Amino acid sequence: FEALSSAYEVDLLIVAEFVPPGYFEDLYGAKNFRQEDYAPAGMRGFWRYLRPLNRNIVDRVSAAIATREQIYKANEVNGRDYAKYDVVVARYLKTAARAGAIDAGVPLLIDIDDRDDFVIKKRLEESGLNPAMKMLLTRQHQQVAKLFPKYIQSADHLWFVTAGDYDDLRHPSVSVLPNIPFVPNSLEALPAAAKSNKTLLFVGAAEHRPNSRGIVQFIQRSWPLVLVAVPN
């Protein structure tokens, strides 16, 4: 947002799942700001009658059972007019789909980050998944794997975090933007770490489930290899 607004006039659209009005008010200090409430699956169909009993459980169960077509369905909102914009930039494919930006007739750039189907595939590789969850995730992965190639064809440009993320996709305009940029030639400019330093630091939001799962996987899979290489 800061990069775009440094050269252009930028409107900000937040598509959020049932958050209090004004929760994102003045985010980034955008001149023109709009928030669209996207009703979670638990507020649709017969689920809405069960939701008062336990909102969190109903929302999670309904979202897991719903088809990915329903989860990615465009939010039906009156008054949204993309035709007046020169370009639309979206973070995440699901956000672009829910915002109705897919096939809106305006140049669309999407920051894919981690591929939607790859994220589900990673979860399927986790140990200790119960059979019911494994069955649900397998179903979700099959559905997203079909949706993903279809949706991205509407984007004029895509960013991925690794080159391997788009090896099996056909798209004319793709860039790689690593989560952690690393340029080997810049090593000389880095300060030398103290040889006695044996502290590892994780920087990230622990309440974000992929982060907490990543820490667990690092300790279980990678840390033993570190100890073999550096026993002390």
PDB file of N, CA and C in Angstrom, residues 13-17 24 27-28 71-73 82 88-102 108-117 119 144 147-148 151-152 154-155 157-161 165 177 179 205 208-211:
ATOM      1  N   LEU A  13      -9.721  -1.582  -0.049  1.00  0.00           N
ATOM      2  CA  LEU A  13     -10.895  -2.407   0.206  1.00  0.00           C
ATOM      3  C   LEU A  13     -10.485  -3.578   1.090  1.00  0.00           C
ATOM      4  N   ILE A  14     -11.121  -3.712   2.238  1.00  0.00           N
ATOM      5  CA  ILE A  14     -10.890  -4.836   3.142  1.00  0.00           C
ATOM      6  C   ILE A  14     -12.084  -5.778   3.049  1.00  0.00           C
ATOM      7  N   VAL A  15     -11.830  -7.052   2.753  1.00  0.00           N
ATOM      8  CA  VAL A  15     -12.888  -8.057   2.734  1.00  0.00           C
ATOM      9  C   VAL A  15     -12.663  -8.934   3.963  1.00  0.00           C
ATOM     10  N   ALA A  16     -13.477  -8.739   4.975  1.00  0.00           N
ATOM     11  CA  ALA A  16     -13.257  -9.402   6.257  1.00  0.00           C
ATOM     12  C   ALA A  16     -14.426 -10.297   6.619  1.00  0.00           C
ATOM     13  N   GLU A  17     -14.122 -11.379   7.337  1.00  0.00           N
ATOM     14  CA  GLU A  17     -15.164 -12.302   7.761  1.00  0.00           C
ATOM     15  C   GLU A  17     -15.788 -11.850   9.073  1.00  0.00           C
ATOM     16  N   PHE A  24     -11.330  -2.119  11.116  1.00  0.00           N
ATOM     17  CA  PHE A  24     -10.168  -1.784  10.289  1.00  0.00           C
ATOM     18  C   PHE A  24     -10.143  -0.301   9.914  1.00  0.00           C
ATOM     19  N   LEU A  27      -7.191   2.016   8.336  1.00  0.00           N
ATOM     20  CA  LEU A  27      -6.017   1.170   8.187  1.00  0.00           C
ATOM     21  C   LEU A  27      -5.071   1.772   7.151  1.00  0.00           C
ATOM     22  N   TYR A  28      -3.820   1.899   7.494  1.00  0.00           N
ATOM     23  CA  TYR A  28      -2.783   2.482   6.645  1.00  0.00           C
ATOM     24  C   TYR A  28      -3.013   3.966   6.361  1.00  0.00           C
ATOM     25  N   ILE A  71     -16.481 -21.190  -0.568  1.00  0.00           N
ATOM     26  CA  ILE A  71     -15.539 -20.392   0.218  1.00  0.00           C
ATOM     27  C   ILE A  71     -14.934 -19.263  -0.622  1.00  0.00           C
ATOM     28  N   TYR A  72     -14.752 -19.513  -1.920  1.00  0.00           N
ATOM     29  CA  TYR A  72     -14.143 -18.518  -2.804  1.00  0.00           C
ATOM     30  C   TYR A  72     -15.184 -17.675  -3.548  1.00  0.00           C
ATOM     31  N   LYS A  73     -16.438 -17.906  -3.247  1.00  0.00           N
ATOM     32  CA  LYS A  73     -17.500 -17.214  -3.974  1.00  0.00           C
ATOM     33  C   LYS A  73     -17.425 -15.703  -3.764  1.00  0.00           C
ATOM     34  N   TYR A  82     -15.355  -1.464 -10.185  1.00  0.00           N
ATOM     35  CA  TYR A  82     -13.933  -1.574 -10.510  1.00  0.00           C
ATOM     36  C   TYR A  82     -13.584  -0.855 -11.810  1.00  0.00           C
ATOM     37  N   VAL A  88      -6.141  -3.166 -10.173  1.00  0.00           N
ATOM     38  CA  VAL A  88      -6.524  -3.703  -8.870  1.00  0.00           C
ATOM     39  C   VAL A  88      -5.392  -4.611  -8.393  1.00  0.00           C
ATOM     40  N   VAL A  89      -4.940  -4.391  -7.175  1.00  0.00           N
ATOM     41  CA  VAL A  89      -3.887  -5.216  -6.584  1.00  0.00           C
ATOM     42  C   VAL A  89      -4.480  -5.938  -5.382  1.00  0.00           C
ATOM     43  N   ALA A  90      -4.370  -7.253  -5.364  1.00  0.00           N
ATOM     44  CA  ALA A  90      -4.980  -8.039  -4.293  1.00  0.00           C
ATOM     45  C   ALA A  90      -3.938  -8.889  -3.583  1.00  0.00           C
ATOM     46  N   ARG A  91      -4.112  -9.004  -2.268  1.00  0.00           N
ATOM     47  CA  ARG A  91      -3.274  -9.912  -1.509  1.00  0.00           C
ATOM     48  C   ARG A  91      -4.052 -11.199  -1.288  1.00  0.00           C
ATOM     49  N   TYR A  92      -3.541 -12.302  -1.830  1.00  0.00           N
ATOM     50  CA  TYR A  92      -4.120 -13.637  -1.773  1.00  0.00           C
ATOM     51  C   TYR A  92      -5.214 -13.824  -2.831  1.00  0.00           C
ATOM     52  N   LEU A  93      -5.218 -14.992  -3.414  1.00  0.00           N
ATOM     53  CA  LEU A  93      -6.194 -15.325  -4.448  1.00  0.00           C
ATOM     54  C   LEU A  93      -7.614 -15.350  -3.884  1.00  0.00           C
ATOM     55  N   LYS A  94      -7.780 -15.908  -2.691  1.00  0.00           N
ATOM     56  CA  LYS A  94      -9.120 -15.999  -2.103  1.00  0.00           C
ATOM     57  C   LYS A  94      -9.720 -14.618  -1.885  1.00  0.00           C
ATOM     58  N   THR A  95      -8.874 -13.661  -1.466  1.00  0.00           N
ATOM     59  CA  THR A  95      -9.356 -12.293  -1.259  1.00  0.00           C
ATOM     60  C   THR A  95      -9.831 -11.689  -2.576  1.00  0.00           C
ATOM     61  N   ALA A  96      -9.044 -11.894  -3.641  1.00  0.00           N
ATOM     62  CA  ALA A  96      -9.414 -11.357  -4.953  1.00  0.00           C
ATOM     63  C   ALA A  96     -10.740 -11.945  -5.420  1.00  0.00           C
ATOM     64  N   ALA A  97     -10.920 -13.251  -5.191  1.00  0.00           N
ATOM     65  CA  ALA A  97     -12.163 -13.911  -5.607  1.00  0.00           C
ATOM     66  C   ALA A  97     -13.344 -13.387  -4.804  1.00  0.00           C
ATOM     67  N   ARG A  98     -13.181 -13.287  -3.486  1.00  0.00           N
ATOM     68  CA  ARG A  98     -14.271 -12.819  -2.632  1.00  0.00           C
ATOM     69  C   ARG A  98     -14.610 -11.359  -2.905  1.00  0.00           C
ATOM     70  N   ALA A  99     -13.625 -10.587  -3.316  1.00  0.00           N
ATOM     71  CA  ALA A  99     -13.850  -9.171  -3.599  1.00  0.00           C
ATOM     72  C   ALA A  99     -14.472  -8.953  -4.968  1.00  0.00           C
ATOM     73  N   GLY A 100     -14.677 -10.036  -5.734  1.00  0.00           N
ATOM     74  CA  GLY A 100     -15.270  -9.902  -7.058  1.00  0.00           C
ATOM     75  C   GLY A 100     -14.319  -9.302  -8.077  1.00  0.00           C
ATOM     76  N   ALA A 101     -13.006  -9.381  -7.789  1.00  0.00           N
ATOM     77  CA  ALA A 101     -12.021  -8.784  -8.686  1.00  0.00           C
ATOM     78  C   ALA A 101     -11.641  -9.694  -9.842  1.00  0.00           C
ATOM     79  N   ILE A 102     -11.978 -10.989  -9.720  1.00  0.00           N
ATOM     80  CA  ILE A 102     -11.692 -11.924 -10.804  1.00  0.00           C
ATOM     81  C   ILE A 102     -12.624 -11.606 -11.976  1.00  0.00           C
ATOM     82  N   LEU A 108      -5.457  -6.875 -13.189  1.00  0.00           N
ATOM     83  CA  LEU A 108      -5.441  -7.420 -11.835  1.00  0.00           C
ATOM     84  C   LEU A 108      -4.083  -8.029 -11.525  1.00  0.00           C
ATOM     85  N   LEU A 109      -3.478  -7.579 -10.431  1.00  0.00           N
ATOM     86  CA  LEU A 109      -2.225  -8.157  -9.940  1.00  0.00           C
ATOM     87  C   LEU A 109      -2.523  -8.847  -8.609  1.00  0.00           C
ATOM     88  N   ILE A 110      -2.054 -10.087  -8.464  1.00  0.00           N
ATOM     89  CA  ILE A 110      -2.324 -10.835  -7.232  1.00  0.00           C
ATOM     90  C   ILE A 110      -1.021 -11.281  -6.590  1.00  0.00           C
ATOM     91  N   ASP A 111      -0.888 -10.972  -5.300  1.00  0.00           N
ATOM     92  CA  ASP A 111       0.228 -11.490  -4.514  1.00  0.00           C
ATOM     93  C   ASP A 111      -0.224 -12.843  -3.964  1.00  0.00           C
ATOM     94  N   ILE A 112       0.152 -13.911  -4.657  1.00  0.00           N
ATOM     95  CA  ILE A 112      -0.297 -15.249  -4.291  1.00  0.00           C
ATOM     96  C   ILE A 112       0.239 -15.658  -2.925  1.00  0.00           C
ATOM     97  N   ASP A 113       1.486 -15.271  -2.622  1.00  0.00           N
ATOM     98  CA  ASP A 113       2.175 -15.730  -1.423  1.00  0.00           C
ATOM     99  C   ASP A 113       2.296 -17.247  -1.530  1.00  0.00           C
ATOM    100  N   ASP A 114       1.819 -17.998  -0.560  1.00  0.00           N
ATOM    101  CA  ASP A 114       1.868 -19.457  -0.660  1.00  0.00           C
ATOM    102  C   ASP A 114       0.642 -19.945  -1.434  1.00  0.00           C
ATOM    103  N   ARG A 115       0.865 -20.843  -2.381  1.00  0.00           N
ATOM    104  CA  ARG A 115      -0.237 -21.356  -3.189  1.00  0.00           C
ATOM    105  C   ARG A 115      -1.301 -21.992  -2.321  1.00  0.00           C
ATOM    106  N   ASP A 116      -2.541 -21.680  -2.610  1.00  0.00           N
ATOM    107  CA  ASP A 116      -3.659 -22.160  -1.795  1.00  0.00           C
ATOM    108  C   ASP A 116      -3.674 -23.684  -1.668  1.00  0.00           C
ATOM    109  N   ASP A 117      -3.455 -24.384  -2.797  1.00  0.00           N
ATOM    110  CA  ASP A 117      -3.489 -25.850  -2.745  1.00  0.00           C
ATOM    111  C   ASP A 117      -2.259 -26.416  -2.046  1.00  0.00           C
ATOM    112  N   VAL A 119      -0.744 -25.039   0.506  1.00  0.00           N
ATOM    113  CA  VAL A 119      -0.944 -24.869   1.945  1.00  0.00           C
ATOM    114  C   VAL A 119      -1.707 -26.068   2.518  1.00  0.00           C
ATOM    115  N   VAL A 144      -9.473 -27.197  -4.488  1.00  0.00           N
ATOM    116  CA  VAL A 144      -8.653 -26.002  -4.708  1.00  0.00           C
ATOM    117  C   VAL A 144      -7.687 -26.223  -5.866  1.00  0.00           C
ATOM    118  N   LEU A 147      -9.622 -25.276  -8.810  1.00  0.00           N
ATOM    119  CA  LEU A 147      -9.992 -23.865  -8.848  1.00  0.00           C
ATOM    120  C   LEU A 147      -8.805 -22.965  -9.156  1.00  0.00           C
ATOM    121  N   PHE A 148      -7.660 -23.291  -8.583  1.00  0.00           N
ATOM    122  CA  PHE A 148      -6.511 -22.396  -8.641  1.00  0.00           C
ATOM    123  C   PHE A 148      -6.089 -22.038 -10.070  1.00  0.00           C
ATOM    124  N   TYR A 151      -8.713 -19.677 -11.721  1.00  0.00           N
ATOM    125  CA  TYR A 151      -8.789 -18.304 -11.232  1.00  0.00           C
ATOM    126  C   TYR A 151      -7.588 -17.455 -11.649  1.00  0.00           C
ATOM    127  N   ILE A 152      -6.404 -18.030 -11.604  1.00  0.00           N
ATOM    128  CA  ILE A 152      -5.217 -17.204 -11.848  1.00  0.00           C
ATOM    129  C   ILE A 152      -5.115 -16.731 -13.289  1.00  0.00           C
ATOM    130  N   SER A 154      -7.159 -15.121 -14.831  1.00  0.00           N
ATOM    131  CA  SER A 154      -7.758 -13.790 -14.927  1.00  0.00           C
ATOM    132  C   SER A 154      -6.805 -12.693 -14.480  1.00  0.00           C
ATOM    133  N   ALA A 155      -5.716 -13.069 -13.808  1.00  0.00           N
ATOM    134  CA  ALA A 155      -4.757 -12.074 -13.326  1.00  0.00           C
ATOM    135  C   ALA A 155      -3.772 -11.722 -14.425  1.00  0.00           C
ATOM    136  N   HIS A 157      -0.777 -10.407 -13.694  1.00  0.00           N
ATOM    137  CA  HIS A 157       0.544 -10.732 -13.178  1.00  0.00           C
ATOM    138  C   HIS A 157       0.403 -11.440 -11.841  1.00  0.00           C
ATOM    139  N   LEU A 158       1.346 -12.330 -11.546  1.00  0.00           N
ATOM    140  CA  LEU A 158       1.325 -13.084 -10.303  1.00  0.00           C
ATOM    141  C   LEU A 158       2.679 -13.019  -9.618  1.00  0.00           C
ATOM    142  N   TRP A 159       2.645 -12.936  -8.284  1.00  0.00           N
ATOM    143  CA  TRP A 159       3.870 -13.064  -7.494  1.00  0.00           C
ATOM    144  C   TRP A 159       3.793 -14.364  -6.699  1.00  0.00           C
ATOM    145  N   PHE A 160       4.882 -15.131  -6.694  1.00  0.00           N
ATOM    146  CA  PHE A 160       4.986 -16.322  -5.863  1.00  0.00           C
ATOM    147  C   PHE A 160       6.220 -16.197  -4.973  1.00  0.00           C
ATOM    148  N   VAL A 161       6.257 -17.000  -3.913  1.00  0.00           N
ATOM    149  CA  VAL A 161       7.400 -16.910  -3.009  1.00  0.00           C
ATOM    150  C   VAL A 161       8.570 -17.783  -3.474  1.00  0.00           C
ATOM    151  N   ASP A 165       6.680 -22.894  -7.168  1.00  0.00           N
ATOM    152  CA  ASP A 165       5.241 -22.740  -6.971  1.00  0.00           C
ATOM    153  C   ASP A 165       4.473 -22.638  -8.279  1.00  0.00           C
ATOM    154  N   LEU A 177       8.940 -13.405  -5.437  1.00  0.00           N
ATOM    155  CA  LEU A 177       9.249 -12.443  -4.378  1.00  0.00           C
ATOM    156  C   LEU A 177       9.381 -13.239  -3.077  1.00  0.00           C
ATOM    157  N   ASN A 179       9.784 -14.701   0.643  1.00  0.00           N
ATOM    158  CA  ASN A 179       9.388 -14.186   1.954  1.00  0.00           C
ATOM    159  C   ASN A 179      10.580 -13.600   2.694  1.00  0.00           C
ATOM    160  N   ALA A 205       4.077 -13.970  14.595  1.00  0.00           N
ATOM    161  CA  ALA A 205       2.896 -14.043  15.450  1.00  0.00           C
ATOM    162  C   ALA A 205       2.619 -15.504  15.795  1.00  0.00           C
ATOM    163  N   HIS A 208      -0.724 -17.203  14.921  1.00  0.00           N
ATOM    164  CA  HIS A 208      -0.983 -17.577  13.529  1.00  0.00           C
ATOM    165  C   HIS A 208      -0.600 -19.040  13.365  1.00  0.00           C
ATOM    166  N   ARG A 209      -1.580 -19.904  13.110  1.00  0.00           N
ATOM    167  CA  ARG A 209      -1.367 -21.351  13.161  1.00  0.00           C
ATOM    168  C   ARG A 209      -0.231 -21.848  12.269  1.00  0.00           C
ATOM    169  N   PRO A 210      -0.084 -21.348  11.023  1.00  0.00           N
ATOM    170  CA  PRO A 210       1.056 -21.819  10.222  1.00  0.00           C
ATOM    171  C   PRO A 210       2.403 -21.527  10.889  1.00  0.00           C
ATOM    172  N   ASN A 211       2.492 -20.414  11.620  1.00  0.00           N
ATOM    173  CA  ASN A 211       3.740 -20.105  12.325  1.00  0.00           C
ATOM    174  C   ASN A 211       4.008 -21.107  13.436  1.00  0.00           C
TER     175      ASN A 211
END
